[in-house]
């Protein structure tokens, strides 16, 4: 009886020195932080499937039982947020495309085109200053410019006859242009870092062959920019989709027919009886769906852009 016990102890003793305790400790640290960051998402997800009674009677991160399970919160959230999501898509898609395109052109002109060095540096500094202007600092002049000076409410009056558009939807145009202007500096900076890594010999060879500045950008720089376009597109779409202050300032309230999804979401699940946390959590996940879809569609370009930028 003692021999098997002895041999088993010897085998355990031989295994223990071979264990990499550093990797084991690192694995526990990674698992801890994974659980730490995923727990709020998991809590919100399971809460979205709970009835109002189950939310108050169960532990937040514990899934609901059969009596506390419901899909009603998701259907209500879809119905409540559908108009806001359409408005956000009308705003986010063109503003993202425009800001990515204009940021790429600005980075090309400030990085790969030879012209007045001092003026080029001065314009680059202005772009960098634009990145650090906080949203809160421009809300009052922004509202005054679009509403009192431009008169945005009547700007797209001809579109008022379309089935979906109302006069109030002109505010979406103001928010779209504002996002484009505000996004160009950061998009330029991201593209500039990528363009600085491009081969100078390739650009010089194109110049020797007689290619114009426009041709170099269209035929060489833009095709090579696809990985970085994926990175900037994902980043910019996420920022614009989740933005709240500009929408609140220019559109006004969640009851407006032009309200974006973040405005509508701010009033979801709140009434005189209290906050419906299950409905609010379902609405948060519904509102996040377009950004998840964008990440899936551009995941390959995003990975390539990050790898090439490093």
Short mmCIF file of C-alpha atoms in Angstrom, two decimals:
data_model
loop_
_atom_site.label_atom_id
_atom_site.label_comp_id
_atom_site.label_asym_id
_atom_site.label_seq_id
_atom_site.Cartn_x
_atom_site.Cartn_y
_atom_site.Cartn_z
CA UNK A 1 0.00 0.00 0.00
CA UNK A 2 2.87 2.34 0.69
CA UNK A 3 4.56 1.88 -2.69
CA UNK A 4 1.71 3.33 -4.81
CA UNK A 5 1.44 6.23 -2.39
CA UNK A 6 5.15 6.83 -2.60
CA UNK A 7 5.22 6.65 -6.39
CA UNK A 8 2.28 9.02 -6.60
CA UNK A 9 4.04 11.52 -4.37
CA UNK A 10 7.17 11.25 -6.47
CA UNK A 11 5.23 11.89 -9.68
CA UNK A 12 3.61 14.97 -8.16
CA UNK A 13 7.00 16.19 -7.00
CA UNK A 14 8.36 15.80 -10.52
CA UNK A 15 5.46 17.75 -12.04
CA UNK A 16 5.53 20.70 -9.63
CA UNK A 17 9.00 22.05 -10.63
CA UNK A 18 7.92 21.94 -14.29
CA UNK A 19 4.96 24.24 -13.70
CA UNK A 20 5.41 27.84 -14.84
CA UNK A 21 4.07 29.71 -11.84
CA UNK A 22 4.52 33.06 -13.58
CA UNK A 23 2.17 32.03 -16.40
CA UNK A 24 -0.31 30.61 -13.92
CA UNK A 25 -0.34 33.87 -11.96
CA UNK A 26 -0.69 35.88 -15.18
CA UNK A 27 -3.61 33.69 -16.25
CA UNK A 28 -5.40 34.36 -12.97
CA UNK A 29 -4.83 38.11 -13.37
CA UNK A 30 -6.21 38.05 -16.94
CA UNK A 31 -9.23 36.01 -15.82
CA UNK A 32 -9.88 38.46 -12.98
CA UNK A 33 -9.84 41.51 -15.23
CA UNK A 34 -11.92 39.71 -17.87
CA UNK A 35 -14.57 38.94 -15.27
CA UNK A 36 -14.30 42.48 -13.88
CA UNK A 37 -14.94 44.16 -17.24
CA UNK A 38 -17.48 41.67 -18.57
CA UNK A 39 -19.63 41.62 -15.42
CA UNK A 40 -21.45 44.95 -16.12
CA UNK A 41 -22.27 43.82 -19.67
CA UNK A 42 -23.48 40.44 -18.42
CA UNK A 43 -25.55 42.08 -15.68
CA UNK A 44 -27.22 44.43 -18.14
CA UNK A 45 -27.86 41.60 -20.59
CA UNK A 46 -29.59 39.30 -18.09
CA UNK A 47 -31.53 42.27 -16.65
CA UNK A 48 -33.00 42.92 -20.10
CA UNK A 49 -34.69 39.50 -19.95
CA UNK A 50 -36.23 40.00 -16.50
CA UNK A 51 -39.71 41.14 -15.64
CA UNK A 52 -40.06 44.23 -13.48
CA UNK A 53 -40.71 42.06 -10.44
CA UNK A 54 -37.72 39.81 -11.15
CA UNK A 55 -35.40 42.83 -11.40
CA UNK A 56 -36.18 43.84 -7.83
CA UNK A 57 -36.35 40.33 -6.36
CA UNK A 58 -33.25 38.69 -7.86
CA UNK A 59 -29.52 39.32 -7.71
CA UNK A 60 -28.55 41.59 -10.66
CA UNK A 61 -26.10 39.21 -12.37
CA UNK A 62 -28.17 36.05 -11.83
CA UNK A 63 -30.28 34.99 -14.88
CA UNK A 64 -34.06 35.06 -14.35
CA UNK A 65 -36.04 31.94 -13.59
CA UNK A 66 -38.92 30.72 -15.78
CA UNK A 67 -41.42 32.93 -13.96
CA UNK A 68 -39.22 36.03 -14.28
CA UNK A 69 -38.20 35.64 -17.94
CA UNK A 70 -39.68 37.91 -20.62
CA UNK A 71 -38.94 39.15 -24.14
CA UNK A 72 -41.37 42.03 -23.86
CA UNK A 73 -38.62 44.50 -22.92
CA UNK A 74 -36.82 43.83 -26.21
CA UNK A 75 -39.90 44.27 -28.40
CA UNK A 76 -40.86 47.48 -26.60
CA UNK A 77 -37.28 48.78 -26.94
CA UNK A 78 -37.23 48.03 -30.68
CA UNK A 79 -40.53 49.82 -31.22
CA UNK A 80 -39.55 52.79 -29.07
CA UNK A 81 -36.08 53.25 -30.60
CA UNK A 82 -36.81 52.44 -34.25
CA UNK A 83 -37.41 56.04 -35.37
CA UNK A 84 -34.39 57.28 -33.43
CA UNK A 85 -32.17 54.61 -35.00
CA UNK A 86 -33.31 55.65 -38.50
CA UNK A 87 -32.50 59.28 -37.68
CA UNK A 88 -29.10 58.29 -36.30
CA UNK A 89 -28.32 56.29 -39.44
CA UNK A 90 -29.33 59.25 -41.62
CA UNK A 91 -26.91 61.37 -39.61
CA UNK A 92 -24.08 58.93 -38.83
CA UNK A 93 -23.45 57.26 -42.19
CA UNK A 94 -22.89 60.40 -44.34
CA UNK A 95 -21.04 62.24 -41.59
CA UNK A 96 -18.71 59.28 -41.05
CA UNK A 97 -18.00 58.86 -44.77
CA UNK A 98 -17.42 62.60 -45.23
CA UNK A 99 -15.15 62.95 -42.19
CA UNK A 100 -13.07 59.91 -43.16
CA UNK A 101 -12.69 61.12 -46.75
CA UNK A 102 -11.87 64.73 -45.82
CA UNK A 103 -9.53 63.61 -43.03
CA UNK A 104 -7.66 61.41 -45.50
CA UNK A 105 -7.31 64.26 -47.99
CA UNK A 106 -6.12 66.66 -45.28
CA UNK A 107 -3.55 64.16 -44.03
CA UNK A 108 -2.32 63.59 -47.58
CA UNK A 109 -1.90 67.32 -48.16
CA UNK A 110 -0.09 67.83 -44.84
CA UNK A 111 2.17 64.76 -45.13
CA UNK A 112 2.93 63.64 -48.68
CA UNK A 113 2.57 66.85 -50.68
CA UNK A 114 5.52 69.27 -50.87
CA UNK A 115 4.56 72.92 -50.45
CA UNK A 116 5.28 75.86 -48.14
CA UNK A 117 6.75 74.16 -45.05
CA UNK A 118 5.98 76.97 -42.61
CA UNK A 119 2.40 77.32 -43.78
CA UNK A 120 2.00 73.55 -43.77
CA UNK A 121 3.19 73.38 -40.16
CA UNK A 122 0.92 76.26 -39.12
CA UNK A 123 -2.13 74.53 -40.60
CA UNK A 124 -1.12 71.28 -38.90
CA UNK A 125 -1.00 73.11 -35.56
CA UNK A 126 -4.50 74.47 -36.17
CA UNK A 127 -5.74 70.94 -36.80
CA UNK A 128 -4.14 69.75 -33.57
CA UNK A 129 -5.71 72.62 -31.62
CA UNK A 130 -9.08 71.63 -33.06
CA UNK A 131 -8.78 68.18 -31.51
CA UNK A 132 -8.62 69.60 -27.99
CA UNK A 133 -11.59 71.98 -28.20
CA UNK A 134 -14.19 70.47 -25.84
CA UNK A 135 -17.77 70.02 -26.98
CA UNK A 136 -19.09 72.10 -24.08
CA UNK A 137 -17.12 75.16 -25.22
CA UNK A 138 -18.96 75.42 -28.56
CA UNK A 139 -22.54 74.49 -27.65
CA UNK A 140 -23.88 78.05 -27.28
CA UNK A 141 -22.25 79.56 -30.41
CA UNK A 142 -23.10 76.38 -32.32
CA UNK A 143 -26.78 76.66 -31.46
CA UNK A 144 -26.82 80.38 -32.25
CA UNK A 145 -25.11 79.81 -35.61
CA UNK A 146 -27.43 77.07 -36.88
CA UNK A 147 -30.74 78.31 -35.45
CA UNK A 148 -30.45 82.12 -35.57
CA UNK A 149 -27.91 82.81 -38.33
CA UNK A 150 -28.38 79.94 -40.78
CA UNK A 151 -32.03 79.29 -39.96
CA UNK A 152 -31.67 75.56 -40.19
CA UNK A 153 -35.38 74.81 -39.72
CA UNK A 154 -36.16 76.07 -43.22
CA UNK A 155 -32.93 74.92 -44.83
CA UNK A 156 -34.29 71.64 -46.19
CA UNK A 157 -37.87 72.77 -46.71
CA UNK A 158 -38.13 71.12 -50.18
CA UNK A 159 -37.66 67.72 -48.52
CA UNK A 160 -40.69 68.30 -46.33
CA UNK A 161 -42.92 66.68 -48.95
CA UNK A 162 -41.17 63.32 -48.65
CA UNK A 163 -42.98 60.61 -46.68
CA UNK A 164 -40.53 60.48 -43.78
CA UNK A 165 -39.09 63.99 -43.58
CA UNK A 166 -40.58 66.90 -41.68
CA UNK A 167 -39.32 70.47 -41.32
CA UNK A 168 -37.74 69.43 -38.03
CA UNK A 169 -35.49 66.93 -39.82
CA UNK A 170 -33.43 69.87 -41.07
CA UNK A 171 -31.81 69.74 -37.64
CA UNK A 172 -30.24 66.40 -38.62
CA UNK A 173 -28.40 68.19 -41.40
CA UNK A 174 -26.97 70.65 -38.86
CA UNK A 175 -25.84 67.82 -36.58
CA UNK A 176 -24.30 65.96 -39.54
CA UNK A 177 -22.24 68.95 -40.71
CA UNK A 178 -21.19 69.69 -37.12
CA UNK A 179 -19.91 66.15 -36.66
CA UNK A 180 -17.96 66.32 -39.93
CA UNK A 181 -16.27 69.59 -39.01
CA UNK A 182 -15.47 68.40 -35.50
CA UNK A 183 -14.15 65.04 -36.70
CA UNK A 184 -11.77 66.17 -39.47
CA UNK A 185 -8.85 67.02 -37.10
CA UNK A 186 -8.75 63.64 -35.33
CA UNK A 187 -9.29 61.76 -38.62
CA UNK A 188 -6.46 63.76 -40.17
CA UNK A 189 -4.14 62.90 -37.29
CA UNK A 190 -4.91 59.17 -37.56
CA UNK A 191 -4.35 59.14 -41.32
CA UNK A 192 -1.21 61.25 -41.01
CA UNK A 193 0.43 58.71 -38.73
CA UNK A 194 -0.33 56.03 -41.30
CA UNK A 195 0.86 58.07 -44.30
CA UNK A 196 4.16 58.86 -42.63
CA UNK A 197 4.93 55.14 -42.75
CA UNK A 198 4.35 54.88 -46.51
CA UNK A 199 7.34 54.48 -48.78
CA UNK A 200 8.76 57.80 -50.02
CA UNK A 201 10.28 56.01 -53.02
CA UNK A 202 6.82 55.02 -54.23
CA UNK A 203 5.57 58.60 -54.18
CA UNK A 204 8.75 59.94 -55.77
CA UNK A 205 8.58 57.34 -58.54
CA UNK A 206 5.02 58.43 -59.32
CA UNK A 207 6.13 62.06 -59.46
CA UNK A 208 8.97 61.20 -61.85
CA UNK A 209 6.47 59.41 -64.09
CA UNK A 210 4.53 62.67 -64.30
CA UNK A 211 1.61 61.77 -62.03
CA UNK A 212 -0.26 64.75 -60.62
CA UNK A 213 -1.04 65.28 -56.95
CA UNK A 214 -4.61 64.14 -57.55
CA UNK A 215 -3.53 61.04 -59.47
CA UNK A 216 -1.05 60.01 -56.77
CA UNK A 217 -3.76 60.22 -54.16
CA UNK A 218 -6.40 58.43 -56.23
CA UNK A 219 -4.23 55.65 -57.67
CA UNK A 220 -1.60 55.07 -54.97
CA UNK A 221 -2.38 56.60 -51.59
CA UNK A 222 -6.12 55.87 -51.43
CA UNK A 223 -5.83 52.14 -52.35
CA UNK A 224 -3.06 51.75 -49.77
CA UNK A 225 -5.25 53.45 -47.17
CA UNK A 226 -7.91 50.73 -47.01
CA UNK A 227 -6.71 49.23 -43.69
CA UNK A 228 -6.57 52.66 -42.06
CA UNK A 229 -9.94 53.62 -43.54
CA UNK A 230 -11.41 50.64 -41.69
CA UNK A 231 -9.88 51.80 -38.40
CA UNK A 232 -10.99 55.42 -38.78
CA UNK A 233 -14.44 54.43 -40.04
CA UNK A 234 -15.11 52.20 -37.02
CA UNK A 235 -13.78 54.81 -34.60
CA UNK A 236 -15.68 57.70 -36.15
CA UNK A 237 -18.96 55.87 -36.62
CA UNK A 238 -18.91 54.76 -32.99
CA UNK A 239 -18.17 58.28 -31.77
CA UNK A 240 -20.91 59.88 -33.88
CA UNK A 241 -23.50 57.19 -33.14
CA UNK A 242 -22.99 57.49 -29.38
CA UNK A 243 -22.73 61.29 -29.26
CA UNK A 244 -25.35 63.10 -27.17
CA UNK A 245 -24.48 66.77 -26.59
CA UNK A 246 -24.69 68.02 -30.19
CA UNK A 247 -27.96 66.17 -30.72
CA UNK A 248 -29.42 67.56 -27.51
CA UNK A 249 -28.32 71.12 -28.36
CA UNK A 250 -29.48 71.22 -31.99
CA UNK A 251 -32.46 68.83 -31.98
CA UNK A 252 -33.78 69.64 -28.53
CA UNK A 253 -35.64 66.72 -27.01
CA UNK A 254 -36.46 63.05 -27.32
CA UNK A 255 -39.99 63.90 -28.48
CA UNK A 256 -38.75 65.59 -31.67
CA UNK A 257 -39.39 63.64 -34.89
CA UNK A 258 -35.70 64.16 -35.69
CA UNK A 259 -34.45 62.84 -32.33
CA UNK A 260 -31.44 60.54 -32.58
CA UNK A 261 -31.22 57.20 -30.80
CA UNK A 262 -29.19 58.60 -27.89
CA UNK A 263 -31.84 61.25 -27.27
CA UNK A 264 -34.66 58.73 -27.39
CA UNK A 265 -32.73 56.29 -25.21
CA UNK A 266 -32.31 58.93 -22.50
CA UNK A 267 -36.05 58.88 -21.86
CA UNK A 268 -36.62 55.15 -22.23
CA UNK A 269 -37.87 53.31 -19.15
CA UNK A 270 -38.54 56.43 -17.07
CA UNK A 271 -41.96 57.45 -15.82
CA UNK A 272 -43.69 58.62 -12.65
CA UNK A 273 -43.63 55.12 -11.17
CA UNK A 274 -39.83 54.88 -11.40
CA UNK A 275 -37.20 53.44 -13.72
CA UNK A 276 -37.78 50.22 -15.66
CA UNK A 277 -34.23 48.90 -15.59
CA UNK A 278 -35.02 45.86 -17.73
CA UNK A 279 -36.44 48.05 -20.51
CA UNK A 280 -33.55 50.48 -20.26
CA UNK A 281 -30.97 47.68 -20.49
CA UNK A 282 -32.75 46.18 -23.51
CA UNK A 283 -32.78 49.61 -25.15
CA UNK A 284 -29.05 50.05 -24.51
CA UNK A 285 -28.27 46.76 -26.28
CA UNK A 286 -30.63 47.56 -29.17
CA UNK A 287 -28.98 50.96 -29.61
CA UNK A 288 -25.54 49.29 -29.67
CA UNK A 289 -26.41 46.87 -32.49
CA UNK A 290 -25.30 49.10 -35.43
CA UNK A 291 -21.87 49.65 -33.89
CA UNK A 292 -21.47 45.90 -33.38
CA UNK A 293 -22.41 45.32 -37.02
CA UNK A 294 -19.84 47.89 -38.16
CA UNK A 295 -17.16 46.18 -36.08
CA UNK A 296 -18.00 42.82 -37.66
CA UNK A 297 -18.03 44.21 -41.22
CA UNK A 298 -14.72 46.05 -40.84
CA UNK A 299 -12.97 43.71 -38.41
CA UNK A 300 -10.37 42.55 -40.96
CA UNK A 301 -9.50 46.10 -42.08
CA UNK A 302 -9.42 47.20 -38.45
CA UNK A 303 -6.86 44.52 -37.56
CA UNK A 304 -4.75 45.28 -40.63
CA UNK A 305 -4.83 48.99 -39.92
CA UNK A 306 -3.70 48.55 -36.33
CA UNK A 307 -0.94 46.15 -37.38
CA UNK A 308 0.33 48.44 -40.13
CA UNK A 309 0.16 51.49 -37.88
CA UNK A 310 2.45 49.78 -35.39
#
